[in-house]
């Protein structure tokens, strides 16, 4: 009987610490979506990467597309030249954790350390961080505490193309982006990590999809333009 109580207490603790906050954030994203305009918000996670990110930047520059890069702290530290290029070419940089770990299974002390180290790296690189996207879109209560502490907006997404998956081809990513994307969507893609050289497939897909979107009259903005015109669209703690 005692063992069952301990198990139930443990499960409730996990639900309250990470699962419920993550569900709440997802629901808020769906309820509060910007409705005016004809804009797309491209966001890229898990970089910067010394091989993939320059190719992506070249493509964005070709079509004069501005995007938001949610960078992993330790990768940013290893690729400070790319961070400088991202900034110089008019893109926005946000924070995507320091180590890219699942918040559901991380202790409060770990979360504080990850935020502290990551924000310190961003400051050393000259980045005034205002936006945060959690790895896999998962948070816990300590995430919320750190967002308040550092005055960050939590950014999730409306469209995901599962472009990190090993078996996803550029054609599959292309089809998902075309079928799933609507006006004013925040689109989550990746310029780092992933299996089977996944970011290459993303870049190849965008070579076709970006000009298609442009032909349909879409314009592209960084995520700060989204939140400034719709203050309920992202979570401010």
PDB file of C-alpha atoms in Angstrom:
ATOM      1  CA  UNK A   1       0.000   0.000   0.000  1.00  0.00           C
ATOM      2  CA  UNK A   2       2.808   2.394   0.909  1.00  0.00           C
ATOM      3  CA  UNK A   3       4.618   1.533  -2.291  1.00  0.00           C
ATOM      4  CA  UNK A   4       1.540   2.424  -4.357  1.00  0.00           C
ATOM      5  CA  UNK A   5       1.231   5.753  -2.573  1.00  0.00           C
ATOM      6  CA  UNK A   6       4.873   6.531  -3.275  1.00  0.00           C
ATOM      7  CA  UNK A   7       4.386   5.672  -6.956  1.00  0.00           C
ATOM      8  CA  UNK A   8       1.279   7.888  -7.199  1.00  0.00           C
ATOM      9  CA  UNK A   9       3.025  10.754  -5.454  1.00  0.00           C
ATOM     10  CA  UNK A  10       5.933  10.396  -7.860  1.00  0.00           C
ATOM     11  CA  UNK A  11       3.662  10.407 -10.908  1.00  0.00           C
ATOM     12  CA  UNK A  12       1.766  13.449  -9.665  1.00  0.00           C
ATOM     13  CA  UNK A  13       5.058  15.172  -9.029  1.00  0.00           C
ATOM     14  CA  UNK A  14       6.216  14.541 -12.605  1.00  0.00           C
ATOM     15  CA  UNK A  15       2.893  15.749 -13.979  1.00  0.00           C
ATOM     16  CA  UNK A  16       2.952  18.917 -11.915  1.00  0.00           C
ATOM     17  CA  UNK A  17       6.622  19.669 -12.514  1.00  0.00           C
ATOM     18  CA  UNK A  18       6.873  19.228 -16.268  1.00  0.00           C
ATOM     19  CA  UNK A  19       3.961  17.659 -18.128  1.00  0.00           C
ATOM     20  CA  UNK A  20       1.206  20.081 -17.121  1.00  0.00           C
ATOM     21  CA  UNK A  21       3.302  23.236 -17.765  1.00  0.00           C
ATOM     22  CA  UNK A  22       4.260  21.890 -21.207  1.00  0.00           C
ATOM     23  CA  UNK A  23       0.638  21.148 -22.122  1.00  0.00           C
ATOM     24  CA  UNK A  24      -0.423  24.583 -20.879  1.00  0.00           C
ATOM     25  CA  UNK A  25       2.144  26.286 -23.104  1.00  0.00           C
ATOM     26  CA  UNK A  26       1.025  24.285 -26.157  1.00  0.00           C
ATOM     27  CA  UNK A  27      -2.615  25.188 -25.537  1.00  0.00           C
ATOM     28  CA  UNK A  28      -1.761  28.867 -25.149  1.00  0.00           C
ATOM     29  CA  UNK A  29       0.020  28.761 -28.504  1.00  0.00           C
ATOM     30  CA  UNK A  30      -3.083  27.398 -30.222  1.00  0.00           C
ATOM     31  CA  UNK A  31      -5.487  29.859 -28.587  1.00  0.00           C
ATOM     32  CA  UNK A  32      -3.483  33.034 -29.102  1.00  0.00           C
ATOM     33  CA  UNK A  33      -2.414  33.172 -32.735  1.00  0.00           C
ATOM     34  CA  UNK A  34      -1.836  36.321 -34.708  1.00  0.00           C
ATOM     35  CA  UNK A  35      -4.615  36.648 -37.276  1.00  0.00           C
ATOM     36  CA  UNK A  36      -3.837  39.740 -39.363  1.00  0.00           C
ATOM     37  CA  UNK A  37      -1.311  40.045 -42.181  1.00  0.00           C
ATOM     38  CA  UNK A  38       0.223  37.653 -44.697  1.00  0.00           C
ATOM     39  CA  UNK A  39       3.546  36.842 -43.095  1.00  0.00           C
ATOM     40  CA  UNK A  40       5.584  33.744 -42.258  1.00  0.00           C
ATOM     41  CA  UNK A  41       8.043  33.454 -39.378  1.00  0.00           C
ATOM     42  CA  UNK A  42      10.870  31.025 -40.136  1.00  0.00           C
ATOM     43  CA  UNK A  43      12.714  29.845 -37.032  1.00  0.00           C
ATOM     44  CA  UNK A  44      15.711  27.510 -36.885  1.00  0.00           C
ATOM     45  CA  UNK A  45      16.754  25.472 -33.862  1.00  0.00           C
ATOM     46  CA  UNK A  46      19.811  23.511 -32.712  1.00  0.00           C
ATOM     47  CA  UNK A  47      22.542  25.521 -34.444  1.00  0.00           C
ATOM     48  CA  UNK A  48      24.719  27.141 -35.296  1.00  0.00           C
ATOM     49  CA  UNK A  49      26.543  24.424 -37.217  1.00  0.00           C
ATOM     50  CA  UNK A  50      29.778  25.127 -39.086  1.00  0.00           C
ATOM     51  CA  UNK A  51      28.641  23.100 -42.134  1.00  0.00           C
ATOM     52  CA  UNK A  52      24.870  23.586 -42.390  1.00  0.00           C
ATOM     53  CA  UNK A  53      24.268  27.116 -41.103  1.00  0.00           C
ATOM     54  CA  UNK A  54      26.407  28.905 -43.754  1.00  0.00           C
ATOM     55  CA  UNK A  55      24.476  27.128 -46.529  1.00  0.00           C
ATOM     56  CA  UNK A  56      21.182  28.142 -44.948  1.00  0.00           C
ATOM     57  CA  UNK A  57      22.339  31.740 -44.565  1.00  0.00           C
ATOM     58  CA  UNK A  58      23.353  31.820 -48.238  1.00  0.00           C
ATOM     59  CA  UNK A  59      19.878  30.635 -49.227  1.00  0.00           C
ATOM     60  CA  UNK A  60      18.104  33.170 -47.015  1.00  0.00           C
ATOM     61  CA  UNK A  61      20.314  35.937 -48.358  1.00  0.00           C
ATOM     62  CA  UNK A  62      19.511  34.954 -51.947  1.00  0.00           C
ATOM     63  CA  UNK A  63      15.801  35.567 -51.364  1.00  0.00           C
ATOM     64  CA  UNK A  64      16.267  38.396 -48.817  1.00  0.00           C
ATOM     65  CA  UNK A  65      14.453  36.362 -46.171  1.00  0.00           C
ATOM     66  CA  UNK A  66      14.852  37.260 -42.506  1.00  0.00           C
ATOM     67  CA  UNK A  67      14.603  34.483 -39.930  1.00  0.00           C
ATOM     68  CA  UNK A  68      15.049  33.758 -36.242  1.00  0.00           C
ATOM     69  CA  UNK A  69      17.816  31.443 -35.030  1.00  0.00           C
ATOM     70  CA  UNK A  70      17.250  29.775 -31.643  1.00  0.00           C
ATOM     71  CA  UNK A  71      20.795  28.724 -30.843  1.00  0.00           C
ATOM     72  CA  UNK A  72      22.247  26.181 -28.445  1.00  0.00           C
ATOM     73  CA  UNK A  73      24.737  27.885 -26.139  1.00  0.00           C
ATOM     74  CA  UNK A  74      27.613  25.464 -26.496  1.00  0.00           C
ATOM     75  CA  UNK A  75      27.303  25.452 -30.293  1.00  0.00           C
ATOM     76  CA  UNK A  76      27.188  29.241 -30.347  1.00  0.00           C
ATOM     77  CA  UNK A  77      30.379  29.309 -28.298  1.00  0.00           C
ATOM     78  CA  UNK A  78      32.077  26.996 -30.808  1.00  0.00           C
ATOM     79  CA  UNK A  79      30.877  29.033 -33.814  1.00  0.00           C
ATOM     80  CA  UNK A  80      31.093  32.656 -32.761  1.00  0.00           C
ATOM     81  CA  UNK A  81      31.946  33.683 -36.335  1.00  0.00           C
ATOM     82  CA  UNK A  82      28.561  32.355 -37.477  1.00  0.00           C
ATOM     83  CA  UNK A  83      26.801  34.188 -34.666  1.00  0.00           C
ATOM     84  CA  UNK A  84      28.371  37.391 -35.943  1.00  0.00           C
ATOM     85  CA  UNK A  85      27.283  36.639 -39.512  1.00  0.00           C
ATOM     86  CA  UNK A  86      23.711  35.868 -38.440  1.00  0.00           C
ATOM     87  CA  UNK A  87      23.515  39.233 -36.718  1.00  0.00           C
ATOM     88  CA  UNK A  88      25.173  41.154 -39.564  1.00  0.00           C
ATOM     89  CA  UNK A  89      22.703  39.748 -42.096  1.00  0.00           C
ATOM     90  CA  UNK A  90      19.723  41.019 -40.134  1.00  0.00           C
ATOM     91  CA  UNK A  91      18.438  37.858 -38.493  1.00  0.00           C
ATOM     92  CA  UNK A  92      17.288  37.565 -34.892  1.00  0.00           C
ATOM     93  CA  UNK A  93      19.036  35.307 -32.375  1.00  0.00           C
ATOM     94  CA  UNK A  94      17.246  33.638 -29.488  1.00  0.00           C
ATOM     95  CA  UNK A  95      18.218  31.055 -26.875  1.00  0.00           C
ATOM     96  CA  UNK A  96      17.575  27.306 -27.121  1.00  0.00           C
ATOM     97  CA  UNK A  97      19.256  26.131 -23.884  1.00  0.00           C
ATOM     98  CA  UNK A  98      22.946  25.546 -23.295  1.00  0.00           C
ATOM     99  CA  UNK A  99      23.084  21.743 -23.633  1.00  0.00           C
ATOM    100  CA  UNK A 100      19.759  20.843 -25.348  1.00  0.00           C
ATOM    101  CA  UNK A 101      18.351  18.463 -22.718  1.00  0.00           C
ATOM    102  CA  UNK A 102      14.755  17.381 -22.087  1.00  0.00           C
ATOM    103  CA  UNK A 103      13.322  19.574 -19.319  1.00  0.00           C
ATOM    104  CA  UNK A 104      10.851  16.901 -18.185  1.00  0.00           C
ATOM    105  CA  UNK A 105      13.679  14.934 -16.602  1.00  0.00           C
ATOM    106  CA  UNK A 106      15.930  17.722 -15.386  1.00  0.00           C
ATOM    107  CA  UNK A 107      16.102  18.978 -11.804  1.00  0.00           C
ATOM    108  CA  UNK A 108      15.579  22.607 -10.792  1.00  0.00           C
ATOM    109  CA  UNK A 109      19.298  22.966 -10.058  1.00  0.00           C
ATOM    110  CA  UNK A 110      20.194  21.687 -13.520  1.00  0.00           C
ATOM    111  CA  UNK A 111      17.742  24.057 -15.188  1.00  0.00           C
ATOM    112  CA  UNK A 112      19.130  27.054 -13.325  1.00  0.00           C
ATOM    113  CA  UNK A 113      22.680  26.086 -14.267  1.00  0.00           C
ATOM    114  CA  UNK A 114      21.738  25.585 -17.931  1.00  0.00           C
ATOM    115  CA  UNK A 115      20.053  29.000 -18.138  1.00  0.00           C
ATOM    116  CA  UNK A 116      22.860  30.748 -16.268  1.00  0.00           C
ATOM    117  CA  UNK A 117      25.606  29.272 -18.435  1.00  0.00           C
ATOM    118  CA  UNK A 118      23.703  29.777 -21.667  1.00  0.00           C
ATOM    119  CA  UNK A 119      22.750  33.388 -20.985  1.00  0.00           C
ATOM    120  CA  UNK A 120      26.330  34.148 -19.984  1.00  0.00           C
ATOM    121  CA  UNK A 121      27.546  32.762 -23.319  1.00  0.00           C
ATOM    122  CA  UNK A 122      25.001  34.854 -25.190  1.00  0.00           C
ATOM    123  CA  UNK A 123      26.096  38.011 -23.381  1.00  0.00           C
ATOM    124  CA  UNK A 124      29.763  37.265 -24.083  1.00  0.00           C
ATOM    125  CA  UNK A 125      28.873  36.976 -27.775  1.00  0.00           C
ATOM    126  CA  UNK A 126      27.127  40.340 -27.678  1.00  0.00           C
ATOM    127  CA  UNK A 127      23.575  39.006 -27.867  1.00  0.00           C
ATOM    128  CA  UNK A 128      20.808  40.622 -25.858  1.00  0.00           C
ATOM    129  CA  UNK A 129      18.577  37.568 -25.532  1.00  0.00           C
ATOM    130  CA  UNK A 130      14.818  38.201 -25.451  1.00  0.00           C
ATOM    131  CA  UNK A 131      13.372  34.914 -26.699  1.00  0.00           C
ATOM    132  CA  UNK A 132      13.631  31.317 -25.552  1.00  0.00           C
ATOM    133  CA  UNK A 133      12.503  28.075 -27.141  1.00  0.00           C
ATOM    134  CA  UNK A 134      12.843  24.958 -24.967  1.00  0.00           C
ATOM    135  CA  UNK A 135      14.255  21.770 -26.509  1.00  0.00           C
ATOM    136  CA  UNK A 136      11.358  19.708 -27.911  1.00  0.00           C
ATOM    137  CA  UNK A 137       9.011  22.437 -26.684  1.00  0.00           C
ATOM    138  CA  UNK A 138       9.029  20.911 -23.196  1.00  0.00           C
ATOM    139  CA  UNK A 139       9.312  22.920 -19.994  1.00  0.00           C
ATOM    140  CA  UNK A 140       9.009  22.562 -16.226  1.00  0.00           C
ATOM    141  CA  UNK A 141       8.240  24.953 -13.395  1.00  0.00           C
ATOM    142  CA  UNK A 142      11.874  25.958 -13.086  1.00  0.00           C
ATOM    143  CA  UNK A 143      11.813  26.946 -16.756  1.00  0.00           C
ATOM    144  CA  UNK A 144       9.072  29.428 -15.888  1.00  0.00           C
ATOM    145  CA  UNK A 145      11.097  30.744 -12.958  1.00  0.00           C
ATOM    146  CA  UNK A 146      14.113  31.324 -15.201  1.00  0.00           C
ATOM    147  CA  UNK A 147      12.000  32.991 -17.884  1.00  0.00           C
ATOM    148  CA  UNK A 148      10.774  35.443 -15.270  1.00  0.00           C
ATOM    149  CA  UNK A 149      14.259  35.943 -13.893  1.00  0.00           C
ATOM    150  CA  UNK A 150      15.783  36.749 -17.293  1.00  0.00           C
ATOM    151  CA  UNK A 151      12.648  38.452 -18.673  1.00  0.00           C
ATOM    152  CA  UNK A 152      12.413  36.151 -21.701  1.00  0.00           C
ATOM    153  CA  UNK A 153       9.490  35.398 -23.987  1.00  0.00           C
ATOM    154  CA  UNK A 154       8.763  31.722 -24.552  1.00  0.00           C
ATOM    155  CA  UNK A 155       8.394  30.930 -28.253  1.00  0.00           C
ATOM    156  CA  UNK A 156       6.866  27.656 -29.459  1.00  0.00           C
ATOM    157  CA  UNK A 157       5.583  27.114 -33.039  1.00  0.00           C
ATOM    158  CA  UNK A 158       2.547  26.458 -35.216  1.00  0.00           C
ATOM    159  CA  UNK A 159       4.187  24.316 -37.910  1.00  0.00           C
ATOM    160  CA  UNK A 160       6.687  21.489 -37.538  1.00  0.00           C
ATOM    161  CA  UNK A 161       7.947  19.382 -40.471  1.00  0.00           C
ATOM    162  CA  UNK A 162       9.777  16.761 -38.362  1.00  0.00           C
ATOM    163  CA  UNK A 163      12.870  17.668 -40.384  1.00  0.00           C
ATOM    164  CA  UNK A 164      15.242  16.156 -37.812  1.00  0.00           C
ATOM    165  CA  UNK A 165      14.071  12.586 -38.430  1.00  0.00           C
ATOM    166  CA  UNK A 166      16.435  10.120 -40.091  1.00  0.00           C
ATOM    167  CA  UNK A 167      13.988   8.899 -42.747  1.00  0.00           C
ATOM    168  CA  UNK A 168      12.644  12.307 -43.775  1.00  0.00           C
ATOM    169  CA  UNK A 169      13.712  13.305 -47.286  1.00  0.00           C
ATOM    170  CA  UNK A 170      13.763  16.816 -48.685  1.00  0.00           C
ATOM    171  CA  UNK A 171      10.634  15.985 -50.678  1.00  0.00           C
ATOM    172  CA  UNK A 172       8.792  14.854 -47.537  1.00  0.00           C
ATOM    173  CA  UNK A 173       9.777  18.048 -45.733  1.00  0.00           C
ATOM    174  CA  UNK A 174       8.722  20.122 -48.718  1.00  0.00           C
ATOM    175  CA  UNK A 175       5.270  18.516 -48.846  1.00  0.00           C
ATOM    176  CA  UNK A 176       4.730  18.960 -45.102  1.00  0.00           C
ATOM    177  CA  UNK A 177       5.671  22.633 -45.242  1.00  0.00           C
ATOM    178  CA  UNK A 178       3.391  23.325 -48.189  1.00  0.00           C
ATOM    179  CA  UNK A 179       0.427  21.423 -46.744  1.00  0.00           C
ATOM    180  CA  UNK A 180       0.717  22.587 -43.128  1.00  0.00           C
ATOM    181  CA  UNK A 181       1.693  26.248 -43.407  1.00  0.00           C
ATOM    182  CA  UNK A 182      -0.846  29.051 -43.309  1.00  0.00           C
ATOM    183  CA  UNK A 183      -0.549  32.829 -43.063  1.00  0.00           C
ATOM    184  CA  UNK A 184       1.134  34.124 -39.890  1.00  0.00           C
ATOM    185  CA  UNK A 185       2.471  30.730 -38.835  1.00  0.00           C
ATOM    186  CA  UNK A 186       5.640  30.344 -36.789  1.00  0.00           C
ATOM    187  CA  UNK A 187       7.561  27.563 -38.551  1.00  0.00           C
ATOM    188  CA  UNK A 188      10.080  25.457 -36.646  1.00  0.00           C
ATOM    189  CA  UNK A 189      12.962  23.946 -38.626  1.00  0.00           C
ATOM    190  CA  UNK A 190      16.548  22.970 -37.783  1.00  0.00           C
ATOM    191  CA  UNK A 191      19.996  24.040 -38.957  1.00  0.00           C
ATOM    192  CA  UNK A 192      21.886  21.738 -36.598  1.00  0.00           C
ATOM    193  CA  UNK A 193      21.851  18.237 -35.097  1.00  0.00           C
ATOM    194  CA  UNK A 194      19.446  15.631 -36.504  1.00  0.00           C
ATOM    195  CA  UNK A 195      20.201  12.216 -37.978  1.00  0.00           C
ATOM    196  CA  UNK A 196      21.425  11.297 -41.457  1.00  0.00           C
ATOM    197  CA  UNK A 197      22.598  14.866 -42.206  1.00  0.00           C
ATOM    198  CA  UNK A 198      19.041  16.054 -41.588  1.00  0.00           C
ATOM    199  CA  UNK A 199      19.648  19.819 -42.010  1.00  0.00           C
ATOM    200  CA  UNK A 200      20.766  19.251 -45.610  1.00  0.00           C
ATOM    201  CA  UNK A 201      17.312  17.888 -46.400  1.00  0.00           C
ATOM    202  CA  UNK A 202      15.768  20.967 -44.782  1.00  0.00           C
ATOM    203  CA  UNK A 203      17.884  23.323 -46.868  1.00  0.00           C
ATOM    204  CA  UNK A 204      17.092  21.418 -50.072  1.00  0.00           C
ATOM    205  CA  UNK A 205      13.371  21.575 -49.291  1.00  0.00           C
ATOM    206  CA  UNK A 206      13.548  25.323 -48.660  1.00  0.00           C
ATOM    207  CA  UNK A 207      15.206  25.886 -52.030  1.00  0.00           C
ATOM    208  CA  UNK A 208      11.837  25.008 -53.559  1.00  0.00           C
ATOM    209  CA  UNK A 209       9.455  26.137 -50.833  1.00  0.00           C
ATOM    210  CA  UNK A 210      10.757  29.668 -50.227  1.00  0.00           C
ATOM    211  CA  UNK A 211      10.273  30.840 -53.837  1.00  0.00           C
ATOM    212  CA  UNK A 212       6.863  29.156 -53.847  1.00  0.00           C
ATOM    213  CA  UNK A 213       5.837  31.072 -50.724  1.00  0.00           C
ATOM    214  CA  UNK A 214       7.145  34.290 -52.233  1.00  0.00           C
ATOM    215  CA  UNK A 215       5.109  33.680 -55.398  1.00  0.00           C
ATOM    216  CA  UNK A 216       2.021  33.395 -53.182  1.00  0.00           C
ATOM    217  CA  UNK A 217       2.666  36.825 -51.711  1.00  0.00           C
ATOM    218  CA  UNK A 218       4.122  35.861 -48.353  1.00  0.00           C
ATOM    219  CA  UNK A 219       6.679  38.057 -46.662  1.00  0.00           C
ATOM    220  CA  UNK A 220       9.055  36.958 -43.933  1.00  0.00           C
ATOM    221  CA  UNK A 221       9.740  38.543 -40.556  1.00  0.00           C
ATOM    222  CA  UNK A 222      11.697  37.757 -37.408  1.00  0.00           C
ATOM    223  CA  UNK A 223       9.826  36.623 -34.332  1.00  0.00           C
ATOM    224  CA  UNK A 224      10.063  39.971 -32.559  1.00  0.00           C
ATOM    225  CA  UNK A 225       7.757  41.463 -35.207  1.00  0.00           C
ATOM    226  CA  UNK A 226       5.208  38.766 -34.377  1.00  0.00           C
ATOM    227  CA  UNK A 227       5.231  39.360 -30.643  1.00  0.00           C
ATOM    228  CA  UNK A 228       5.287  43.163 -30.886  1.00  0.00           C
ATOM    229  CA  UNK A 229       2.031  43.196 -32.856  1.00  0.00           C
ATOM    230  CA  UNK A 230       0.300  40.513 -30.795  1.00  0.00           C
ATOM    231  CA  UNK A 231       1.365  40.533 -27.158  1.00  0.00           C
ATOM    232  CA  UNK A 232      -0.733  37.459 -26.296  1.00  0.00           C
ATOM    233  CA  UNK A 233       0.898  35.325 -28.965  1.00  0.00           C
ATOM    234  CA  UNK A 234       3.939  34.341 -26.923  1.00  0.00           C
ATOM    235  CA  UNK A 235       4.267  33.641 -23.268  1.00  0.00           C
ATOM    236  CA  UNK A 236       5.692  36.417 -21.112  1.00  0.00           C
ATOM    237  CA  UNK A 237       6.152  35.365 -17.488  1.00  0.00           C
TER     238      UNK A 237
END
